[in-house]
Amino acid sequence: MRSVDGLLEIGFMRTVFDSLGTGVLVTDTTGRITACNPRAQQLLDRPPDQMLGHDVHGLLHRREDGSAVSRGECVLLEVLDGGRPAEGSDELFLRGDGSLVPVIWAATPLRHEGRAEGAVIVFHDFSLHRDAAEQTAAYLAALEGLTARLTMVAEVSTVLISTQDTPKMLDRLAGLLVPDMGDWAAIDVRTAEQTGEMQRITVRTLGDHGTAQALTGPLPPLTESTRSAALHALRSAEPVVLDADDLAEQPDSPLAAAHRELFDRLGGSCAVVVPLNTRRRVFGALTVARAGPDASYTEAEVFVLSDIARRAGLVMEAAELFEQQRHVAETMQRQLLTPLPQVDHLTMAARYRPAESVAEIGGDWYDSFLLGDGVLTMVIGDVVGHDLKAAAHMAEVRNMLRALAWDRTEPPSLIMRRLDEAMTHTSDAPMATCVFARVEGEEGGPWQLHWVNAGHPPPLLITADGHTRFLEAGHGPLLGLSSALHLGLGWPDARADLPPQSTLLLYTDGLVESRTRDIEAGLATLRRHAAALARRDVEEFLDELLVRIDPSGDDVALLVLRTPAAGVGAGDEAPPLHAHSPAAPNRGAPGSRIEDTPVRDTSEPA
C-alpha cells in the first residue's frame, strides 16, 4: 500500500508541478536544469530539450543589451553557493526567439534527506508590472511637472496683482521665470505706439547681474522689414521658438542686433519669444532662453510661457486704462477745487491729497464762495464711492449746492433739505456727507459760524491758546436718503462764536480714519496735533498737520479758516493777497476787500 500511496503522491505532485501558473525550473548542484514545467517553457519560448541539461545561468541570464552576465554577478547561482533563498525583480531571461523577458523570481535551495540536491527557481513575466510601474512613474513625473507649472503660474498671478507699478511688476515676473523656465529672461516693451520706440525694462539671469543690468534701457525702434524674433512676436501676437540655427543667423536690423546681443552676452542655445498682448494690443515681448547644449523647449512649456505673457498683457492693459481713468478723475477733481475767496481779514487755505492707492479715486471736495447777500460760505463733503463715477457725482452735488445756496438768505438747514430733495428726485448721485456753513460777522468782528452737518465728521475749532473742541451740534442724516424726511429726520441749525485768531478746520474722513485706525483714535490724534499748531499761519498749519498725521488709504480734503485779532476791521492794513476776484461785499462790512487765494493740491505733504 505504501508504494501505491507513494506513486499516487508522486503523480499528484507532478500534476501540481505541471499546472502551476508560474514558471518553475529545477537545477542540480552545478546549476544545470533538471526539470521545467509547461509554464516555464511557454514564458521562455523553449521546448524541454532546449533547456534540460543546460546551465541555467549560461542559457538564460542576460543584461539589458543582451550580453551575458558574468557568473560572479549571477544572483541565481548564489543560491547554490550560499544555500540561502533569494528573490528579485530586475533580472532578464533570454527567450528562444532571442528576445528578453524581465522576470520577477524567487530561488530556494533544494534539499533531500539533509543533502543539497540543487535549487528551485520560480519566476513570472514581469513586463506587464514593469510597464505599469514605468507608466505610473511617468504619470507621477508629469504630475509633478504640472504641479510645478501650476505653482509657478499661481506665483506669477500673485506678482501680477502685487503692484500697479508696471516696470516693477515685469521685473518680478522675469525673476520668477529664472531658473525654472530658462537661464535668463528679458522683457521689452513698446513705449511709443506711433514711432515704434522700444525699451528693455528688465533682464534677469543666474549669472552676472551687472551684465544683465547693462543690457536694459532704450532699444532701436521697430522697422518694417526684419527677421527679428521680437518683431515677429510683436506683429503676429504669436510665440516664436528659436533653435541654434535661428540664433546663428546674422541680425538684419538694429532691433534684431539688440536682441542678438542678449545671446552674445548671456549665452543661449534655444529660446522662446512670446508677446505681452491682449486682444486689442501688443505691449511688448518676453524672451526666455536656455544655454545648455542639448536644451530645448517643449510645446507645454511654450504654452505656459504664452499664457503667462498673456496674463501680463492683461494686467498692463488694465493698469493703463485705470491710469487714464485716474488722470481724468483727478483732473476733474482739481478743476473743481476753485480758488478761495478772502473776506476782510479772514484768512483761508485748503489742501487736497489724492489717495495713495491708484484704485482709490474719491468723491471728496471742499468749496468756499460768497452768497448773494455777501456772506462767506465754507463747504466740505464726500460722495460715496471711489471711482470716476464718484468724482462725477461729487461735481454734480457740489454744483447743485452752489446753485441752491448762492441767492438765498435762509438757514443752512433749509439749504440741506433742498439739496437732499434735489439729489433724491433729479440725480442718480448716491449718498453723501456734507458740512455747509455760513461765516457771519460785522466789521471788525465778532465772527460767528452758522452751520449744518449732514453725516460728516464734526468741524474742529482751535483757539489761539491751543484749546480745541469739535463742533458736534447740527448733526443730521446723510444726504440722498429719501426716507430721512419721511421719518421726520432733519438737519438742525447750529451756531458757534469764532474767537479772535481762532482756527476752524473742516476735513474729510480720510484724515482721521483708515484701515488700521478707527475714527475715534483718529479724531484724538487730529485734536492733539491741531492744538500744537494753533499759532502757525494757515498754510503752515495745513502742511504740518498732513506731515504729522500722514493719512493713507482714502483721499483727503482740508479747508481752514483763521479769524483776525480782536478789533481788526476793514480799514486796517491787511496782509498782501493774491489775484483780485470781483464779488459782492461781505454783509455788515462795507468796503471790505474780497479776493481769491489759489488753493494748493498736494499729492505729497509740502
Coordinates of C-alpha atoms in Angstrom, one line a residue:
M1 CA 0.0 0.0 0.0
R2 CA 2.8 2.4 0.8
S3 CA 4.3 2.0 -2.6
V4 CA 1.0 2.7 -4.2
D5 CA 0.5 5.7 -2.0
G6 CA 3.9 6.9 -2.9
L7 CA 3.2 6.6 -6.6
L8 CA -0.1 8.4 -6.1
E9 CA 1.7 11.2 -4.2
I10 CA 4.3 11.5 -6.9
G11 CA 1.6 11.6 -9.6
F12 CA -0.2 14.3 -7.7
M13 CA 2.9 16.4 -7.2
R14 CA 3.6 16.1 -10.9
T15 CA 0.2 17.3 -11.7
V16 CA 0.7 20.3 -9.4
F17 CA 4.1 21.0 -11.0
D18 CA 2.7 20.9 -14.5
S19 CA -0.4 23.0 -13.6
L20 CA 1.3 25.9 -11.8
G21 CA 0.6 29.2 -13.5
T22 CA 4.1 30.4 -12.9
G23 CA 7.4 29.1 -14.4
V24 CA 9.4 26.6 -12.4
L25 CA 12.9 25.4 -13.1
V26 CA 14.8 22.8 -11.1
T27 CA 18.6 22.6 -11.2
D28 CA 21.2 20.3 -9.8
T29 CA 24.0 21.5 -7.6
T30 CA 26.0 22.7 -10.6
G31 CA 23.2 24.8 -11.9
R32 CA 22.1 22.5 -14.8
I33 CA 18.4 22.4 -15.4
T34 CA 16.9 19.0 -14.5
A35 CA 13.2 19.9 -14.8
C36 CA 10.9 22.6 -16.2
N37 CA 7.2 22.9 -16.1
P38 CA 5.0 23.8 -19.1
R39 CA 4.6 27.5 -17.9
A40 CA 8.4 27.9 -17.9
Q41 CA 8.5 26.5 -21.4
Q42 CA 5.8 29.0 -22.5
L43 CA 7.4 32.0 -20.8
L44 CA 10.9 31.2 -22.2
D45 CA 9.6 30.1 -25.7
R46 CA 11.8 27.0 -25.3
P47 CA 10.9 23.3 -25.5
P48 CA 12.3 21.0 -22.8
D49 CA 15.1 19.6 -25.0
Q50 CA 16.5 23.2 -25.3
M51 CA 16.6 23.5 -21.5
L52 CA 17.1 20.2 -19.8
G53 CA 20.8 19.6 -19.1
H54 CA 21.8 23.2 -19.9
D55 CA 23.4 25.6 -17.4
V56 CA 20.6 27.9 -16.2
H57 CA 22.9 30.9 -16.0
G58 CA 24.6 30.5 -19.3
L59 CA 21.4 29.7 -21.1
L60 CA 19.1 32.4 -19.7
H61 CA 20.8 35.2 -17.7
R62 CA 21.4 38.3 -19.7
R63 CA 21.9 42.1 -19.4
E64 CA 19.7 44.8 -21.0
D65 CA 21.8 44.9 -24.1
G66 CA 21.6 41.1 -24.5
S67 CA 25.2 40.4 -23.4
A68 CA 25.9 37.6 -20.9
V69 CA 26.1 38.3 -17.2
S70 CA 29.4 37.1 -15.6
R71 CA 29.0 34.1 -13.3
G72 CA 30.4 36.0 -10.4
E73 CA 27.5 38.5 -10.7
C74 CA 24.7 35.9 -11.0
V75 CA 22.4 36.1 -8.1
L76 CA 20.8 32.8 -9.1
L77 CA 24.0 30.9 -8.6
E78 CA 24.4 32.5 -5.2
V79 CA 21.5 30.3 -4.0
L80 CA 23.5 27.2 -4.9
D81 CA 26.8 28.5 -3.4
G82 CA 25.4 30.0 -0.2
G83 CA 22.4 27.8 0.4
R84 CA 20.1 30.7 1.2
P85 CA 16.9 31.7 -0.6
A86 CA 16.9 34.8 -2.8
E87 CA 14.5 36.8 -4.9
G88 CA 14.4 39.8 -7.2
S89 CA 12.6 41.7 -10.0
D90 CA 15.3 43.1 -12.1
E91 CA 16.7 40.1 -14.0
L92 CA 16.3 39.4 -17.7
F93 CA 16.0 35.9 -19.2
L94 CA 16.7 35.1 -22.8
R95 CA 13.8 33.6 -24.7
G96 CA 14.1 31.1 -27.5
D97 CA 13.3 33.7 -30.1
G98 CA 16.2 35.9 -28.9
S99 CA 14.1 38.5 -27.1
L100 CA 14.5 39.3 -23.4
V101 CA 11.8 38.9 -20.8
P102 CA 12.0 40.7 -17.5
V103 CA 11.2 38.3 -14.6
I104 CA 10.2 38.5 -11.0
W105 CA 11.7 35.5 -9.4
A106 CA 12.5 33.6 -6.2
A107 CA 15.1 30.8 -5.8
T108 CA 15.2 28.3 -2.9
P109 CA 17.8 25.6 -2.2
L110 CA 16.5 22.1 -2.8
R111 CA 17.4 19.6 -0.1
H112 CA 16.5 15.9 0.2
E113 CA 17.1 13.9 3.3
G114 CA 19.5 16.6 4.5
R115 CA 21.6 16.7 1.4
A116 CA 21.8 19.6 -1.1
E117 CA 20.2 18.5 -4.4
G118 CA 20.2 21.8 -6.3
A119 CA 17.7 24.7 -6.4
V120 CA 14.1 25.5 -7.4
I121 CA 13.6 28.7 -9.4
V122 CA 10.1 30.1 -9.6
F123 CA 9.6 33.1 -12.0
H124 CA 7.0 35.1 -13.8
D125 CA 6.9 37.6 -16.6
F126 CA 7.4 41.0 -15.0
S127 CA 7.0 43.1 -18.2
L128 CA 3.3 44.0 -17.5
H129 CA 4.2 45.0 -14.0
R130 CA 7.2 46.9 -15.1
D131 CA 5.3 48.7 -17.9
A132 CA 2.6 49.6 -15.3
A133 CA 5.4 50.9 -12.9
E134 CA 7.0 52.9 -15.7
Q135 CA 3.7 54.3 -16.7
T136 CA 3.0 55.2 -13.1
A137 CA 6.4 56.8 -12.8
A138 CA 5.9 58.8 -16.0
Y139 CA 2.5 59.8 -14.8
L140 CA 3.9 60.9 -11.4
A141 CA 6.7 62.8 -13.2
A142 CA 4.2 64.5 -15.4
L143 CA 2.0 65.3 -12.4
E144 CA 5.0 66.8 -10.6
G145 CA 5.8 68.9 -13.6
L146 CA 2.2 70.1 -13.9
T147 CA 2.2 70.9 -10.2
A148 CA 5.4 72.8 -10.5
R149 CA 3.9 74.7 -13.5
L150 CA 0.7 75.5 -11.7
T151 CA 2.6 76.6 -8.6
M152 CA 4.7 79.0 -10.8
V153 CA 1.5 80.3 -12.6
A154 CA 0.0 80.9 -9.1
E155 CA 3.1 82.8 -8.1
V156 CA 3.0 84.7 -11.3
S157 CA -0.6 85.7 -10.7
T158 CA 0.3 86.9 -7.3
V159 CA 3.1 89.0 -8.8
L160 CA 0.9 90.4 -11.5
I161 CA -1.6 91.8 -9.0
S162 CA 1.0 92.8 -6.3
T163 CA 1.7 96.3 -7.7
Q164 CA 0.4 98.9 -10.1
D165 CA 3.9 99.8 -10.9
T166 CA 4.3 98.1 -14.3
P167 CA 8.1 98.1 -14.6
K168 CA 8.4 96.7 -11.1
M169 CA 5.7 94.0 -11.9
L170 CA 7.6 93.0 -15.1
D171 CA 10.9 92.8 -13.2
R172 CA 9.4 90.5 -10.6
L173 CA 7.8 88.4 -13.3
A174 CA 11.1 87.9 -15.2
G175 CA 12.7 86.9 -11.8
L176 CA 10.1 84.1 -11.3
L177 CA 10.9 82.5 -14.7
V178 CA 14.6 82.0 -13.8
P179 CA 15.7 79.3 -13.5
D180 CA 12.6 77.2 -13.8
M181 CA 11.9 78.2 -17.4
G182 CA 15.3 79.4 -18.5
D183 CA 18.8 80.6 -17.6
W184 CA 17.8 84.2 -18.3
A185 CA 14.7 86.2 -19.2
A186 CA 14.3 89.7 -20.7
I187 CA 11.2 91.9 -21.3
D188 CA 11.0 94.6 -24.0
V189 CA 8.0 96.9 -24.2
R190 CA 6.7 99.5 -26.6
T191 CA 7.0 103.0 -25.2
A192 CA 5.5 104.9 -28.1
E193 CA 2.8 103.4 -30.3
Q194 CA 3.2 105.8 -33.2
T195 CA 7.0 105.9 -33.5
G196 CA 7.6 102.3 -32.6
E197 CA 10.1 103.1 -29.8
M198 CA 11.1 100.3 -27.6
Q199 CA 12.7 99.9 -24.2
R200 CA 14.1 96.9 -22.4
I201 CA 12.5 97.0 -19.0
T202 CA 14.4 94.2 -17.3
V203 CA 16.9 91.3 -17.7
R204 CA 17.1 88.6 -15.1
T205 CA 19.8 86.0 -15.0
L206 CA 21.5 83.5 -12.8
G207 CA 24.9 84.9 -13.9
D208 CA 26.5 88.3 -13.9
H209 CA 23.8 90.8 -12.7
G210 CA 26.0 93.7 -13.8
T211 CA 25.9 92.5 -17.4
A212 CA 22.1 92.0 -17.2
Q213 CA 21.6 95.5 -15.9
A214 CA 23.8 96.9 -18.6
L215 CA 21.5 95.3 -21.2
T216 CA 18.4 97.3 -20.1
G217 CA 17.4 100.7 -21.4
P218 CA 16.2 102.2 -24.7
L219 CA 16.1 100.0 -27.8
P220 CA 16.1 100.8 -31.5
P221 CA 12.6 101.4 -32.9
L222 CA 10.6 98.8 -34.8
T223 CA 11.3 98.6 -38.5
E224 CA 9.0 97.4 -41.3
S225 CA 11.3 94.6 -42.7
T226 CA 13.3 92.5 -40.4
R227 CA 13.6 88.9 -39.3
S228 CA 13.8 89.9 -35.7
A229 CA 12.0 87.3 -33.5
A230 CA 10.9 90.1 -31.1
L231 CA 9.4 92.0 -34.0
H232 CA 7.7 88.9 -35.3
A233 CA 6.2 88.2 -31.9
L234 CA 5.1 91.8 -31.6
R235 CA 3.4 91.8 -35.0
S236 CA 1.9 88.3 -35.2
A237 CA 1.0 88.1 -31.5
E238 CA 2.2 84.5 -31.7
P239 CA 5.1 82.8 -29.8
V240 CA 8.4 82.3 -31.7
V241 CA 10.6 79.4 -30.8
L242 CA 14.3 79.8 -31.7
D243 CA 16.8 76.9 -32.0
A244 CA 20.6 77.0 -32.5
D245 CA 20.3 77.6 -36.3
D246 CA 17.9 80.5 -35.8
L247 CA 20.3 82.1 -33.3
A248 CA 23.2 81.7 -35.7
E249 CA 21.7 84.0 -38.3
Q250 CA 23.1 87.4 -38.7
P251 CA 20.8 90.3 -37.5
D252 CA 19.3 92.4 -40.3
S253 CA 18.2 95.5 -38.3
P254 CA 19.3 97.5 -35.2
L255 CA 16.4 95.9 -33.2
A256 CA 17.5 92.4 -34.2
A257 CA 21.1 93.3 -33.3
A258 CA 19.9 94.5 -29.9
H259 CA 18.0 91.2 -29.4
R260 CA 21.0 89.2 -30.6
E261 CA 23.2 91.0 -28.0
L262 CA 21.3 89.2 -25.3
F263 CA 22.5 85.8 -26.5
D264 CA 26.1 87.1 -27.2
R265 CA 26.4 88.4 -23.7
L266 CA 24.3 85.9 -21.7
G267 CA 24.6 82.7 -23.9
G268 CA 21.7 80.6 -25.2
S269 CA 21.2 77.6 -27.4
C270 CA 17.4 77.9 -27.6
A271 CA 14.8 80.5 -26.7
V272 CA 11.1 81.4 -26.7
V273 CA 9.8 84.9 -27.6
V274 CA 6.2 85.4 -26.5
P275 CA 4.1 88.6 -26.9
L276 CA 2.7 90.5 -24.0
N277 CA -0.6 91.1 -25.5
T278 CA -4.4 91.3 -25.2
R279 CA -6.9 91.0 -28.0
R280 CA -6.7 94.7 -28.6
R281 CA -3.0 95.5 -28.3
V282 CA 0.6 94.1 -28.1
F283 CA 2.5 95.8 -25.3
G284 CA 5.9 94.1 -25.7
A285 CA 7.7 90.8 -25.8
L286 CA 9.1 88.3 -23.3
T287 CA 12.3 86.3 -24.2
V288 CA 13.3 83.3 -22.1
A289 CA 16.4 81.3 -23.1
R290 CA 18.4 78.2 -22.1
A291 CA 22.1 77.9 -22.5
G292 CA 22.6 74.1 -22.3
P293 CA 24.0 72.5 -25.4
D294 CA 21.1 70.0 -25.6
A295 CA 18.4 72.3 -24.2
S296 CA 15.0 72.7 -25.8
Y297 CA 11.5 73.8 -25.1
T298 CA 8.5 71.5 -25.1
E299 CA 5.1 72.5 -26.5
A300 CA 3.8 72.5 -23.0
E301 CA 6.5 75.0 -21.8
V302 CA 5.8 77.3 -24.8
F303 CA 2.1 77.2 -23.9
V304 CA 2.8 78.1 -20.3
L305 CA 5.0 81.0 -21.3
S306 CA 2.4 82.2 -23.7
D307 CA -0.2 82.1 -21.0
I308 CA 2.0 83.9 -18.6
A309 CA 2.7 86.6 -21.1
R310 CA -1.0 87.0 -22.0
R311 CA -1.8 87.4 -18.3
A312 CA 0.9 90.1 -18.0
G313 CA -0.5 91.9 -21.1
L314 CA -4.0 91.9 -19.5
V315 CA -2.6 93.5 -16.3
M316 CA -0.6 96.1 -18.3
E317 CA -3.8 97.0 -20.2
A318 CA -5.8 97.3 -17.0
A319 CA -3.1 99.4 -15.4
E320 CA -3.0 101.7 -18.5
L321 CA -6.8 102.1 -18.6
F322 CA -7.0 102.7 -14.9
E323 CA -4.3 105.3 -15.1
Q324 CA -6.2 107.1 -17.8
Q325 CA -9.4 107.0 -15.7
R326 CA -7.4 108.2 -12.7
H327 CA -6.0 111.1 -14.6
V328 CA -9.4 112.1 -15.8
A329 CA -10.9 111.9 -12.3
E330 CA -8.0 113.8 -10.7
T331 CA -8.1 116.4 -13.4
M332 CA -11.9 116.8 -12.9
Q333 CA -11.4 117.0 -9.1
R334 CA -8.7 119.6 -9.3
Q335 CA -10.6 121.7 -11.7
L336 CA -13.5 121.8 -9.2
L337 CA -11.2 122.9 -6.4
T338 CA -11.6 126.6 -7.0
P339 CA -9.6 129.4 -5.6
L340 CA -10.7 130.5 -2.1
P341 CA -12.2 134.0 -1.5
Q342 CA -10.6 136.2 1.1
V343 CA -13.1 138.4 3.0
D344 CA -11.9 141.2 5.3
H345 CA -9.1 139.8 7.4
L346 CA -10.5 136.3 7.4
T347 CA -7.7 134.0 6.1
M348 CA -8.4 130.7 4.3
A349 CA -6.3 127.9 3.0
A350 CA -7.1 124.4 1.6
R351 CA -5.4 121.2 0.7
Y352 CA -6.4 118.2 -1.4
R353 CA -4.4 115.0 -1.3
P354 CA -5.3 112.1 -3.7
A355 CA -5.4 108.6 -2.3
E356 CA -2.1 106.7 -2.2
S357 CA -3.7 103.7 -3.9
V358 CA -4.4 104.1 -7.6
A359 CA -7.6 102.2 -7.0
E360 CA -9.0 105.0 -4.8
I361 CA -10.4 107.9 -6.7
G362 CA -12.7 109.5 -4.3
G363 CA -15.6 111.9 -4.1
D364 CA -14.1 114.3 -1.5
W365 CA -14.4 118.0 -2.2
Y366 CA -14.2 121.4 -0.5
D367 CA -15.7 124.7 -1.6
S368 CA -16.0 128.3 -0.4
F369 CA -17.9 131.1 -2.2
L370 CA -19.8 134.3 -1.5
L371 CA -23.6 134.2 -1.3
G372 CA -25.8 136.8 -2.9
D373 CA -26.0 138.6 0.5
G374 CA -22.2 138.8 0.7
V375 CA -21.8 136.1 3.4
L376 CA -18.9 133.8 3.1
T377 CA -19.7 130.0 2.9
M378 CA -17.5 127.0 3.8
V379 CA -18.3 123.6 2.5
I380 CA -16.7 120.2 2.9
G381 CA -18.2 117.0 1.6
D382 CA -17.7 113.4 0.5
V383 CA -19.8 111.4 -2.0
V384 CA -19.9 107.7 -1.5
G385 CA -17.7 105.7 -3.9
H386 CA -14.1 105.5 -5.0
D387 CA -14.0 105.7 -8.8
L388 CA -14.6 108.1 -11.7
K389 CA -18.3 107.9 -11.2
A390 CA -17.9 109.1 -7.6
A391 CA -15.8 112.1 -8.8
A392 CA -18.6 112.9 -11.3
H393 CA -21.3 112.7 -8.7
M394 CA -19.2 114.9 -6.4
A395 CA -19.1 117.6 -9.1
E396 CA -22.9 117.2 -9.6
V397 CA -23.6 117.6 -5.8
R398 CA -21.2 120.5 -5.5
N399 CA -22.8 122.4 -8.3
M400 CA -26.3 121.7 -7.1
L401 CA -25.3 123.1 -3.6
R402 CA -23.9 126.2 -5.2
A403 CA -27.0 126.8 -7.3
L404 CA -29.3 126.2 -4.4
A405 CA -27.4 128.4 -1.9
W406 CA -25.9 131.4 -3.6
D407 CA -29.0 133.7 -3.7
R408 CA -30.8 132.6 -0.6
T409 CA -30.6 134.0 2.9
E410 CA -32.5 131.1 4.5
P411 CA -30.8 129.0 7.3
P412 CA -28.4 126.3 6.2
S413 CA -30.8 123.6 7.3
L414 CA -33.2 124.6 4.5
I415 CA -30.4 124.5 2.0
M416 CA -29.6 121.0 3.1
R417 CA -33.2 120.0 2.8
R418 CA -33.4 121.4 -0.7
L419 CA -30.1 119.6 -1.7
D420 CA -31.4 116.3 -0.3
E421 CA -34.6 116.6 -2.3
A422 CA -32.7 117.5 -5.5
M423 CA -30.4 114.5 -5.1
T424 CA -33.3 112.2 -4.4
H425 CA -35.5 113.4 -7.3
T426 CA -33.2 114.8 -10.0
S427 CA -29.9 113.0 -9.6
D428 CA -28.5 109.5 -9.5
A429 CA -25.8 110.5 -7.1
P430 CA -25.6 108.1 -4.2
M431 CA -25.4 109.1 -0.5
A432 CA -23.1 112.0 0.5
T433 CA -21.9 113.7 3.7
C434 CA -21.5 117.4 3.9
V435 CA -20.9 120.4 6.2
F436 CA -22.4 123.6 4.9
A437 CA -21.6 126.7 6.9
R438 CA -22.1 130.5 6.8
V439 CA -19.4 132.7 8.3
E440 CA -21.2 135.8 9.6
G441 CA -19.9 138.9 11.2
E442 CA -19.8 142.7 11.3
E443 CA -16.9 144.9 10.5
G444 CA -14.1 144.1 13.0
G445 CA -16.0 141.1 14.3
P446 CA -17.1 139.3 16.3
W447 CA -17.4 136.3 13.9
Q448 CA -20.0 133.6 14.1
L449 CA -20.4 130.2 12.4
H450 CA -23.9 129.1 11.4
W451 CA -23.8 125.6 10.1
V452 CA -25.5 122.3 9.5
N453 CA -23.9 118.8 9.3
A454 CA -25.2 116.0 7.1
G455 CA -23.4 112.9 8.4
H456 CA -19.9 114.3 8.2
P457 CA -17.1 114.4 10.8
P458 CA -17.5 117.4 13.0
P459 CA -15.6 120.7 12.4
L460 CA -12.7 121.4 14.7
L461 CA -12.3 124.8 16.4
I462 CA -8.9 125.7 17.8
T463 CA -8.4 128.8 19.8
A464 CA -5.3 130.9 19.7
D465 CA -4.1 129.4 23.1
G466 CA -4.5 125.8 21.7
H467 CA -7.8 124.9 23.2
T468 CA -9.7 122.6 20.9
R469 CA -13.3 121.3 20.6
F470 CA -15.3 119.5 18.0
L471 CA -18.5 121.3 16.9
E472 CA -20.8 118.3 17.5
A473 CA -24.1 120.2 17.1
G474 CA -26.1 120.5 13.9
H475 CA -25.7 116.8 13.1
G476 CA -28.3 115.2 10.8
P477 CA -28.6 112.2 8.4
L478 CA -26.6 111.7 5.2
L479 CA -27.8 113.3 2.0
G480 CA -29.6 111.2 -0.5
L481 CA -31.6 109.2 2.0
S482 CA -35.0 109.7 0.5
S483 CA -36.6 108.2 3.6
A484 CA -35.0 110.7 6.0
L485 CA -37.7 113.4 5.7
H486 CA -40.5 110.8 5.7
L487 CA -39.1 109.5 9.1
G488 CA -39.1 113.0 10.5
L489 CA -35.3 113.4 10.3
G490 CA -33.7 116.7 9.5
W491 CA -30.7 118.8 9.8
P492 CA -30.7 121.1 12.8
D493 CA -29.1 124.5 12.6
A494 CA -26.2 125.2 14.9
R495 CA -24.3 128.4 15.9
A496 CA -21.0 129.0 17.5
D497 CA -18.8 132.0 18.1
L498 CA -15.4 132.1 16.4
P499 CA -13.0 133.8 18.9
P500 CA -10.3 136.2 17.6
Q501 CA -7.4 134.4 16.0
S502 CA -9.1 131.1 16.2
T503 CA -8.8 128.4 13.6
L504 CA -11.7 126.5 12.1
L505 CA -10.8 123.2 10.3
L506 CA -13.2 121.3 8.0
Y507 CA -11.8 117.9 6.8
T508 CA -12.9 114.6 5.2
D509 CA -12.8 111.3 7.0
G510 CA -9.6 110.2 5.2
L511 CA -7.7 112.4 7.6
V512 CA -8.9 110.6 10.7
E513 CA -9.9 107.1 9.6
S514 CA -8.1 104.3 7.8
R515 CA -8.0 100.5 7.6
T516 CA -5.6 100.4 10.6
R517 CA -7.1 103.2 12.7
D518 CA -10.6 103.8 13.9
I519 CA -12.2 107.2 13.7
E520 CA -12.1 107.8 17.5
A521 CA -8.4 107.4 17.6
G522 CA -8.0 109.5 14.5
L523 CA -10.1 112.3 16.0
A524 CA -8.0 112.3 19.1
T525 CA -4.8 112.4 17.1
L526 CA -6.1 115.3 15.0
R527 CA -7.1 117.3 18.1
R528 CA -3.7 116.8 19.7
H529 CA -1.7 117.9 16.6
A530 CA -4.1 120.8 15.8
A531 CA -3.6 122.2 19.3
A532 CA 0.1 122.1 18.9
L533 CA -0.1 124.0 15.6
A534 CA -2.6 126.7 16.8
R535 CA -0.2 129.6 16.3
R536 CA 1.2 128.6 12.9
D537 CA -0.1 130.5 9.9
V538 CA -2.9 128.7 8.0
E539 CA -0.6 127.5 5.1
E540 CA 2.0 126.1 7.5
F541 CA -0.8 124.7 9.8
L542 CA -2.2 122.5 7.0
D543 CA 1.2 121.4 5.7
E544 CA 2.5 120.4 9.1
L545 CA -0.8 118.7 10.0
L546 CA -0.5 116.5 7.0
V547 CA 3.1 115.7 7.8
R548 CA 2.3 114.7 11.4
I549 CA -0.9 112.7 10.7
D550 CA 0.4 111.3 7.4
P551 CA -3.0 109.9 6.2
S552 CA -3.0 106.9 4.0
G553 CA -5.7 105.0 2.0
D554 CA -8.5 107.4 1.2
D555 CA -8.2 110.8 -0.4
V556 CA -8.3 113.8 1.9
A557 CA -9.7 117.3 1.6
L558 CA -9.0 120.1 4.2
L559 CA -10.4 123.6 4.5
V560 CA -9.3 126.0 7.2
L561 CA -10.4 129.5 8.3
R562 CA -8.5 131.9 10.6
T563 CA -10.2 134.8 12.2
P564 CA -8.4 138.1 12.7
A565 CA -7.3 139.6 16.1
A566 CA -9.8 141.4 18.1
G567 CA -10.7 144.8 16.7
V568 CA -9.1 144.3 13.3
G569 CA -11.5 145.6 10.7
A570 CA -11.9 146.5 7.1
G571 CA -10.0 149.8 7.5
D572 CA -6.9 148.2 9.0
E573 CA -3.9 147.2 7.0
A574 CA -4.4 143.7 5.6
P575 CA -1.6 141.3 4.6
P576 CA -0.9 141.1 0.8
L577 CA -3.3 138.9 -1.0
H578 CA -3.5 137.3 -4.5
A579 CA -5.3 137.9 -7.7
H580 CA -8.4 140.0 -7.4
S581 CA -11.8 138.5 -7.9
P582 CA -15.0 140.6 -8.3
A583 CA -17.7 139.6 -5.8
A584 CA -20.3 141.2 -3.6
P585 CA -19.0 142.8 -0.3
N586 CA -19.5 141.0 2.9
R587 CA -22.7 141.9 4.7
G588 CA -22.0 144.3 7.6
A589 CA -18.6 145.1 6.4
P590 CA -18.9 147.9 3.8
G591 CA -15.8 148.4 1.7
S592 CA -14.3 145.1 2.7
R593 CA -11.8 143.6 0.3
I594 CA -12.8 140.3 -1.4
E595 CA -10.0 138.5 -3.2
D596 CA -9.2 134.9 -4.4
T597 CA -6.3 132.8 -3.0
P598 CA -5.2 129.9 -5.1
V599 CA -5.5 126.5 -3.4
R600 CA -2.7 124.0 -3.2
D601 CA -3.4 120.4 -4.2
T602 CA -0.8 118.1 -2.7
S603 CA 0.0 114.6 -3.7
E604 CA 2.8 114.7 -1.1
P605 CA 2.9 116.9 2.0
A606 CA 4.6 120.2 1.4

